[in-house]
CSV table of C-alpha atoms and ligand atoms in Angstrom, one decimal:
chain,number,residue,atom,x,y,z
A,1,UNK,CA,119.0,83.7,-56.9
A,2,UNK,CA,118.5,85.4,-53.0
A,3,UNK,CA,115.8,87.7,-53.9
A,4,UNK,CA,116.5,90.7,-51.9
A,5,UNK,CA,113.5,92.1,-50.0
A,6,UNK,CA,111.6,95.0,-50.9
A,7,UNK,CA,111.4,97.3,-48.0
A,8,UNK,CA,108.9,100.8,-47.1
A,9,UNK,CA,107.7,102.0,-44.7
A,10,UNK,CA,104.9,100.5,-42.9
A,11,UNK,CA,104.0,102.9,-40.7
A,12,UNK,CA,104.6,106.4,-38.9
A,13,UNK,CA,103.8,108.7,-36.3
A,14,UNK,CA,105.4,112.5,-35.0
A,15,UNK,CA,105.2,114.0,-32.1
A,16,UNK,CA,105.4,118.2,-31.0
A,17,UNK,CA,106.1,119.4,-28.1
A,18,UNK,CA,102.4,121.6,-26.9
A,19,UNK,CA,104.5,124.7,-26.4
A,20,UNK,CA,104.3,127.5,-29.7
A,21,UNK,CA,105.9,130.4,-30.5
A,22,UNK,CA,104.6,132.5,-32.2
A,23,UNK,CA,105.9,135.0,-35.1
A,24,UNK,CA,104.4,138.0,-32.4
A,25,UNK,CA,106.2,136.0,-29.5
A,26,UNK,CA,109.3,137.5,-31.3
A,27,UNK,CA,108.7,140.2,-32.1
A,28,UNK,CA,109.0,140.9,-28.7
A,29,UNK,CA,112.2,139.4,-28.1
A,30,UNK,CA,114.1,140.0,-32.1
A,31,UNK,CA,113.8,143.1,-34.3
A,32,UNK,CA,111.3,141.2,-36.2
A,33,UNK,CA,107.1,141.8,-38.0
A,34,UNK,CA,105.7,139.0,-38.6
A,35,UNK,CA,104.4,140.1,-42.0
A,36,UNK,CA,109.0,139.8,-42.4
A,37,UNK,CA,109.0,136.0,-41.2
A,38,UNK,CA,106.1,134.9,-43.6
A,39,UNK,CA,107.7,136.5,-46.6
A,40,UNK,CA,110.8,136.1,-45.9
A,41,UNK,CA,110.3,132.3,-44.4
A,42,UNK,CA,106.5,130.1,-44.6
A,43,UNK,CA,107.1,130.1,-40.8
A,44,UNK,CA,104.2,131.9,-38.3
A,45,UNK,CA,104.5,129.8,-35.2
A,46,UNK,CA,106.8,127.2,-34.6
A,47,UNK,CA,107.1,124.0,-31.0
A,48,UNK,CA,109.2,124.1,-28.2
A,49,UNK,CA,110.7,121.8,-25.9
A,50,UNK,CA,109.4,121.6,-22.2
A,51,UNK,CA,111.8,122.4,-19.2
A,52,UNK,CA,111.8,118.8,-18.7
A,53,UNK,CA,111.9,117.2,-21.7
A,54,UNK,CA,114.0,116.6,-24.3
A,55,UNK,CA,115.0,115.1,-27.9
A,56,UNK,CA,114.6,111.3,-26.4
A,57,UNK,CA,111.5,111.9,-25.6
A,58,UNK,CA,110.0,113.6,-27.6
A,59,UNK,CA,111.2,110.9,-30.1
A,60,UNK,CA,110.1,108.5,-27.8
A,61,UNK,CA,106.5,109.4,-28.0
A,62,UNK,CA,106.4,109.8,-31.5
A,63,UNK,CA,107.8,105.6,-32.0
A,64,UNK,CA,104.7,104.0,-30.4
A,65,UNK,CA,103.3,105.7,-33.2
A,66,UNK,CA,105.0,104.2,-35.4
A,67,UNK,CA,105.8,101.1,-34.2
A,68,UNK,CA,100.9,101.1,-33.4
A,69,UNK,CA,100.6,102.7,-37.3
A,70,UNK,CA,103.2,99.0,-37.6
A,71,UNK,CA,101.1,96.7,-35.8
A,72,UNK,CA,104.2,96.3,-34.3
A,73,UNK,CA,106.0,95.6,-30.5
A,74,UNK,CA,108.9,97.5,-29.3
A,75,UNK,CA,110.8,93.6,-29.2
A,76,UNK,CA,109.8,93.1,-33.1
A,77,UNK,CA,112.4,96.0,-33.6
A,78,UNK,CA,116.2,94.4,-34.3
A,79,UNK,CA,118.1,98.2,-34.5
A,80,UNK,CA,116.7,101.9,-33.5
A,81,UNK,CA,118.6,105.5,-35.1
A,82,UNK,CA,118.5,107.5,-34.6
A,83,UNK,CA,118.8,111.8,-36.6
A,84,UNK,CA,120.0,114.5,-34.8
A,85,UNK,CA,122.3,116.5,-34.1
A,86,UNK,CA,120.7,117.8,-30.1
A,87,UNK,CA,121.4,114.3,-29.1
A,88,UNK,CA,120.6,114.3,-25.8
A,89,UNK,CA,123.8,114.5,-24.5
A,90,UNK,CA,127.3,112.8,-26.1
A,91,UNK,CA,127.6,109.4,-25.2
A,92,UNK,CA,124.9,107.7,-24.3
A,93,UNK,CA,123.4,108.3,-27.6
A,94,UNK,CA,119.3,109.1,-27.2
A,95,UNK,CA,118.6,105.9,-29.5
A,96,UNK,CA,120.6,104.3,-26.8
A,97,UNK,CA,117.7,106.3,-23.9
A,98,UNK,CA,114.5,105.7,-26.9
A,99,UNK,CA,115.7,101.6,-26.7
A,100,UNK,CA,116.2,101.9,-23.6
A,101,UNK,CA,112.2,103.7,-22.9
A,102,UNK,CA,110.2,101.8,-25.4
A,103,UNK,CA,111.6,98.2,-24.2
A,104,UNK,CA,112.6,97.4,-26.9
A,105,UNK,CA,115.5,94.9,-25.9
A,106,UNK,CA,116.2,93.0,-28.8
A,107,UNK,CA,117.7,96.2,-30.5
A,108,UNK,CA,121.2,97.9,-31.6
A,109,UNK,CA,120.6,101.0,-31.7
A,110,UNK,CA,122.3,104.5,-32.7
A,111,UNK,CA,122.6,108.1,-33.2
A,112,UNK,CA,123.3,109.4,-36.8
A,113,UNK,CA,124.6,113.0,-37.2
A,114,UNK,CA,123.6,114.5,-40.9
A,115,UNK,CA,122.4,117.7,-39.5
A,116,UNK,CA,119.0,118.2,-41.4
A,117,UNK,CA,119.6,115.7,-44.6
A,118,UNK,CA,119.8,112.8,-41.0
A,119,UNK,CA,116.4,110.6,-41.3
A,120,UNK,CA,117.6,110.8,-45.3
A,121,UNK,CA,120.2,108.7,-44.5
A,122,UNK,CA,118.9,107.0,-41.1
A,123,UNK,CA,116.4,105.8,-44.5
A,124,UNK,CA,119.2,104.7,-46.7
A,125,UNK,CA,121.2,103.3,-44.0
A,126,UNK,CA,117.7,101.2,-42.3
A,127,UNK,CA,116.4,99.9,-45.9
A,128,UNK,CA,120.3,98.7,-46.5
A,129,UNK,CA,120.7,96.8,-43.3
A,130,UNK,CA,117.3,95.3,-44.4
A,131,UNK,CA,117.5,94.3,-47.6
A,132,UNK,CA,121.0,92.4,-46.7
A,133,UNK,CA,119.1,90.2,-44.9
A,134,UNK,CA,121.0,91.6,-41.4
A,135,UNK,CA,117.6,93.0,-39.9
A,136,UNK,CA,113.9,93.1,-40.4
A,137,UNK,CA,112.5,95.6,-39.4
A,138,UNK,CA,114.5,98.7,-38.4
A,139,UNK,CA,113.0,101.9,-36.4
A,140,UNK,CA,114.3,105.5,-38.3
A,141,UNK,CA,113.9,108.2,-35.9
A,142,UNK,CA,114.4,112.0,-37.5
A,143,UNK,CA,113.7,114.3,-33.6
A,144,UNK,CA,115.1,117.5,-32.1
A,145,UNK,CA,115.5,120.1,-29.9
A,146,UNK,CA,116.8,122.6,-31.8
A,147,UNK,CA,115.9,125.9,-29.2
A,148,UNK,CA,117.8,123.9,-26.1
A,149,UNK,CA,121.4,124.7,-29.4
A,150,UNK,CA,118.9,128.5,-30.3
A,151,UNK,CA,120.8,132.0,-29.7
A,152,UNK,CA,116.8,134.3,-29.4
A,153,UNK,CA,118.2,137.2,-29.7
A,154,UNK,CA,120.3,136.7,-33.3
A,155,UNK,CA,117.3,137.2,-35.4
A,156,UNK,CA,118.4,135.6,-37.9
A,157,UNK,CA,118.5,132.4,-36.8
A,158,UNK,CA,115.8,131.9,-33.9
A,159,UNK,CA,113.1,132.9,-36.4
A,160,UNK,CA,113.6,129.6,-38.7
A,161,UNK,CA,113.8,126.8,-36.0
A,162,UNK,CA,112.1,124.9,-33.9
A,163,UNK,CA,110.8,121.5,-32.2
A,164,UNK,CA,109.6,118.2,-32.9
A,165,UNK,CA,110.2,114.2,-33.5
A,166,UNK,CA,109.3,111.7,-36.7
A,167,UNK,CA,109.5,108.5,-36.8
A,168,UNK,CA,108.8,105.4,-39.3
A,169,UNK,CA,109.2,101.7,-39.0
A,170,UNK,CA,110.7,100.4,-41.8
A,171,UNK,CA,109.9,96.9,-42.9
A,172,UNK,CA,110.2,94.5,-46.4
A,173,UNK,CA,106.9,95.4,-48.2
A,174,UNK,CA,105.2,93.1,-50.9
A,175,UNK,CA,107.4,93.4,-54.5
A,176,UNK,CA,106.5,97.1,-56.6
A,177,UNK,CA,106.3,98.9,-53.4
A,178,UNK,CA,108.7,100.7,-51.4
A,179,UNK,CA,112.4,102.8,-51.6
A,180,UNK,CA,113.0,102.4,-55.6
A,181,UNK,CA,116.6,104.8,-55.7
A,182,UNK,CA,118.3,107.0,-52.5
A,183,UNK,CA,120.9,110.3,-53.0
A,184,UNK,CA,123.0,111.4,-50.2
A,185,UNK,CA,125.6,114.0,-51.0
A,186,UNK,CA,127.7,116.0,-49.3
A,187,UNK,CA,130.2,119.1,-49.5
A,188,UNK,CA,132.6,119.7,-46.8
A,189,UNK,CA,134.5,123.0,-48.0
A,190,UNK,CA,130.4,123.9,-47.1
A,191,UNK,CA,131.1,123.0,-43.5
A,192,UNK,CA,130.9,127.1,-41.5
A,193,UNK,CA,128.1,127.9,-42.8
A,194,UNK,CA,126.1,126.5,-41.5
A,195,UNK,CA,127.5,125.6,-37.9
A,196,UNK,CA,127.9,124.5,-33.9
A,197,UNK,CA,131.7,125.1,-33.0
A,198,UNK,CA,131.8,125.0,-29.8
A,199,UNK,CA,131.9,122.0,-27.0
A,200,UNK,CA,133.2,119.2,-29.1
A,201,UNK,CA,137.4,118.8,-29.0
A,202,UNK,CA,137.9,121.5,-31.0
A,203,UNK,CA,136.8,123.7,-28.7
A,204,UNK,CA,135.5,122.1,-25.8
A,205,UNK,CA,132.9,123.8,-23.1
A,206,UNK,CA,134.4,127.0,-21.0
A,207,UNK,CA,133.8,130.0,-19.9
A,208,UNK,CA,134.8,131.8,-23.4
A,209,UNK,CA,133.0,129.5,-25.2
A,210,UNK,CA,130.1,129.7,-23.3
A,211,UNK,CA,129.9,134.3,-23.4
A,212,UNK,CA,131.6,133.8,-27.3
A,213,UNK,CA,128.3,132.1,-28.1
A,214,UNK,CA,129.5,128.7,-29.6
A,215,UNK,CA,126.6,126.9,-28.3
A,216,UNK,CA,124.2,128.0,-30.6
A,217,UNK,CA,124.1,127.3,-34.6
A,218,UNK,CA,125.6,130.2,-36.4
A,219,UNK,CA,124.6,129.9,-40.2
A,220,UNK,CA,125.7,132.2,-43.0
A,221,UNK,CA,120.8,132.1,-44.1
A,222,UNK,CA,121.5,134.0,-47.9
A,223,UNK,CA,125.1,131.5,-48.0
A,224,UNK,CA,122.6,128.8,-47.5
A,225,UNK,CA,119.7,129.4,-49.2
A,226,UNK,CA,121.2,129.9,-52.8
A,227,UNK,CA,122.4,126.1,-51.7
A,228,UNK,CA,119.7,125.1,-50.8
A,229,UNK,CA,118.7,126.7,-54.2
A,230,UNK,CA,121.0,124.6,-56.3
A,231,UNK,CA,120.7,121.2,-54.7
A,232,UNK,CA,116.8,120.9,-53.7
A,233,UNK,CA,116.1,120.4,-57.4
A,234,UNK,CA,118.7,119.3,-58.6
A,235,UNK,CA,119.4,115.6,-56.2
A,236,UNK,CA,115.3,115.2,-56.2
A,237,UNK,CA,115.5,114.7,-60.2
A,238,UNK,CA,118.7,112.3,-59.5
A,239,UNK,CA,117.1,110.1,-57.8
A,240,UNK,CA,114.3,110.2,-60.4
A,241,UNK,CA,116.6,108.7,-62.2
A,242,UNK,CA,117.9,106.6,-60.9
A,243,UNK,CA,114.5,105.4,-60.0
A,244,UNK,CA,113.7,105.4,-63.5
A,245,UNK,CA,110.5,107.7,-62.3
A,246,UNK,CA,110.1,111.5,-64.6
A,247,UNK,CA,108.9,113.9,-62.9
A,248,UNK,CA,105.1,113.5,-64.2
A,249,UNK,CA,105.5,110.1,-61.7
A,250,UNK,CA,105.6,112.4,-59.2
A,251,UNK,CA,102.3,112.6,-56.1
A,252,UNK,CA,103.7,113.9,-53.7
A,253,UNK,CA,106.8,115.7,-52.6
A,254,UNK,CA,108.0,115.8,-49.0
A,255,UNK,CA,110.7,118.5,-48.9
A,256,UNK,CA,113.1,119.5,-45.9
A,257,UNK,CA,110.8,122.5,-44.2
A,258,UNK,CA,113.6,125.5,-44.0
A,259,UNK,CA,111.6,128.3,-46.4
A,260,UNK,CA,109.2,128.3,-48.3
A,261,UNK,CA,110.7,129.9,-50.7
A,262,UNK,CA,113.4,127.6,-50.9
A,263,UNK,CA,110.8,125.0,-51.6
A,264,UNK,CA,108.9,126.5,-54.1
A,265,UNK,CA,111.8,127.1,-56.4
A,266,UNK,CA,111.9,122.9,-56.3
A,267,UNK,CA,108.4,123.4,-57.3
A,268,UNK,CA,108.6,125.1,-60.3
A,269,UNK,CA,112.2,122.6,-61.2
A,270,UNK,CA,109.7,119.8,-61.3
A,271,UNK,CA,107.0,121.3,-62.7
A,272,UNK,CA,104.8,120.5,-59.6
A,273,UNK,CA,102.0,122.5,-58.6
A,274,UNK,CA,102.4,123.8,-54.9
A,275,UNK,CA,99.3,120.8,-54.0
A,276,UNK,CA,101.7,118.2,-55.7
A,277,UNK,CA,103.7,119.7,-51.9
A,278,UNK,CA,102.7,118.5,-48.0
A,279,UNK,CA,104.0,122.2,-46.9
A,280,UNK,CA,103.4,121.8,-43.1
A,281,UNK,CA,106.5,124.5,-41.8
A,282,UNK,CA,104.5,127.8,-41.8
A,283,UNK,CA,103.4,125.6,-38.1
A,284,UNK,CA,106.4,123.7,-36.8
A,285,UNK,CA,109.2,126.2,-39.0
A,286,UNK,CA,112.6,123.9,-39.6
A,287,UNK,CA,113.2,121.5,-37.2
A,288,UNK,CA,116.0,119.6,-39.2
A,289,UNK,CA,115.8,116.0,-39.5
A,290,UNK,CA,112.9,115.7,-38.3
A,291,UNK,CA,111.5,118.2,-40.8
A,292,UNK,CA,111.2,115.4,-43.0
A,293,UNK,CA,108.8,113.1,-41.1
A,294,UNK,CA,106.8,115.3,-39.6
A,295,UNK,CA,105.8,115.8,-42.3
A,296,UNK,CA,105.9,113.3,-43.4
A,297,UNK,CA,103.3,111.2,-40.8
A,298,UNK,CA,101.6,114.4,-41.1
A,299,UNK,CA,100.6,113.6,-44.6
A,300,UNK,CA,99.4,109.9,-43.6
A,301,UNK,CA,98.0,111.0,-40.8
A,302,UNK,CA,95.7,113.5,-43.4
A,303,UNK,CA,95.8,110.9,-45.3
A,304,UNK,CA,96.8,112.6,-48.2
A,305,UNK,CA,99.6,109.0,-49.3
A,306,UNK,CA,98.1,106.3,-50.7
A,307,UNK,CA,98.6,102.9,-51.3
A,308,UNK,CA,101.4,102.2,-54.8
A,309,UNK,CA,102.2,107.0,-53.9
A,310,UNK,CA,105.7,107.5,-55.7
A,311,UNK,CA,106.5,109.6,-53.4
A,312,UNK,CA,110.2,111.8,-53.2
A,313,UNK,CA,111.2,112.3,-50.3
A,314,UNK,CA,114.6,115.5,-50.5
A,315,UNK,CA,116.4,117.6,-47.6
A,316,UNK,CA,119.7,119.3,-47.9
A,317,UNK,CA,121.4,120.3,-44.1
A,318,UNK,CA,124.9,121.6,-41.7
A,319,UNK,CA,126.8,119.5,-43.9
A,320,UNK,CA,127.2,120.4,-46.0
A,321,UNK,CA,124.7,117.3,-46.5
A,322,UNK,CA,122.4,116.3,-48.9
A,323,UNK,CA,119.5,113.9,-49.5
A,324,UNK,CA,116.4,112.1,-51.4
A,325,UNK,CA,114.9,109.2,-52.1
A,326,UNK,CA,112.2,107.7,-54.4
A,327,UNK,CA,109.5,105.3,-52.8
A,328,UNK,CA,106.4,103.9,-53.7
A,329,UNK,CA,103.8,103.5,-50.9
B,401,COA,N1,113.8,140.6,-39.3
B,401,COA,C1,112.8,141.7,-40.2
B,401,COA,N2,114.7,141.5,-40.9
B,401,COA,C2,115.3,140.7,-41.2
B,401,COA,C3,115.4,139.1,-40.5
B,401,COA,C4,113.8,139.4,-39.4
B,401,COA,N3,114.0,137.3,-39.0
B,401,COA,N4,116.6,138.9,-40.1
B,401,COA,C5,116.9,139.0,-40.9
B,401,COA,N5,116.6,140.1,-41.7
B,401,COA,C6,117.3,141.8,-42.1
B,401,COA,C7,119.2,141.8,-42.7
B,401,COA,O1,119.4,142.2,-40.9
B,401,COA,C8,119.4,142.0,-44.1
B,401,COA,O2,119.5,143.7,-44.0
B,401,COA,P1,120.0,144.4,-44.0
B,401,COA,O3,119.5,144.4,-46.1
B,401,COA,O4,119.6,146.3,-43.9
B,401,COA,O5,121.3,144.2,-44.6
B,401,COA,C9,117.3,141.8,-44.9
B,401,COA,O6,117.0,141.8,-43.1
B,401,COA,C10,118.0,140.3,-45.3
B,401,COA,O7,118.4,140.0,-45.6
B,401,COA,P2,118.8,138.6,-46.0
B,401,COA,O8,119.9,137.3,-45.5
B,401,COA,O9,120.0,138.6,-47.4
B,401,COA,O10,117.4,137.8,-46.0
B,401,COA,P3,117.0,136.4,-46.7
B,401,COA,O11,116.3,137.2,-47.5
B,401,COA,O12,118.3,135.8,-47.8
B,401,COA,O13,116.7,135.6,-45.8
B,401,COA,C11,116.7,133.4,-44.4
B,401,COA,C12,117.2,135.4,-45.1
B,401,COA,C13,117.8,133.8,-43.6
B,401,COA,C14,115.6,133.4,-44.3
B,401,COA,C15,117.0,132.9,-45.6
B,401,COA,O14,118.1,133.0,-46.0
B,401,COA,C16,116.5,131.4,-45.8
B,401,COA,O15,116.0,131.7,-46.0
B,401,COA,N6,118.3,131.1,-45.5
B,401,COA,C17,118.2,129.6,-45.5
B,401,COA,C18,118.5,129.0,-43.7
B,401,COA,C19,118.1,127.9,-43.7
B,401,COA,O16,117.5,126.9,-45.3
B,401,COA,N7,119.5,126.8,-43.0
B,401,COA,C20,118.7,125.9,-42.4
B,401,COA,C21,119.1,124.6,-44.0
B,401,COA,S1,118.7,123.4,-42.9
């Protein structure tokens, strides 16, 4: 019998642009205030891409760090998956642009669209491809330049989003470690709740699509909030059950960084104290597909992840979509 290799994360890295946009600056742009933003979301500041940067630049920087941590060269990579809703352009894919920048000449490359759940969808895809024997080393990147699709006159959305990228290298790991389960889900009926409607084949770019602000994120915040509260704890519990673990086994929860109140509701449901969650949304806001890999890379940097630890990754987002995974480090 051919044994299925265990697959895990063998290197991680993050990159956020230098420019910080504070709540105080937002007070000058829309009718809001620091106190409202902090109490309703937990966010204090977020990063913005420089005018000359785009999503592939952010993903490239994070990837270099992840490759170094894995002790691999770009030529060792068999496949690059980029989870993003803010690609540099429609095509070529951001994954192809990063492949070229890295010089990962042997790698296949494609983008994956599952909004804020995209990184977990990417991990599940890469992990399956490695355990099937198709590939050995896959670079999975979550990268976003959300400031490019954010309407800075809309206080309902502009306070939430930021830019950045996280990257991981997946490869074979010793038995007993690595990914133990994945849960992926979607509910297309909720698609209207969170979307950028313009610029695609349904509403091609036009003067009307620009003046109608259809190239910006539109969100029914309250509805998304209710969905998120329901799905975060539920998806995490399902992933634990599938893996044969319980909530008592969790060493660190790495949730999507959308809103501190959503994270707290997941912690309540899982009976976990706040110290057991990696929370950095105060510094970066919601970076969509970038949030979970940035949080993961930062947890590793801070020494919060040790060999054998049980990590639960969980996210939700536009689509609607959700995803969760149990990972033994
Ligand atoms: N500053 C001050 N007031 C604001 C505001 C801001 N930035 N944004 C909204 N408000 C106001 C609203 O206009 C509303 O005023 P009204 O009662 O006079 O109509 C009031 O605050 C309450 O708005 P509401 O939308 O009910 O607030 P909320 O507690 O639901 O918080 C969000 C709003 C967006 C923070 C919250 O709904 C949320 O986080 N949703 C999920 C978003 C998300 O995760 N999106 C990404 C998914 S990946």
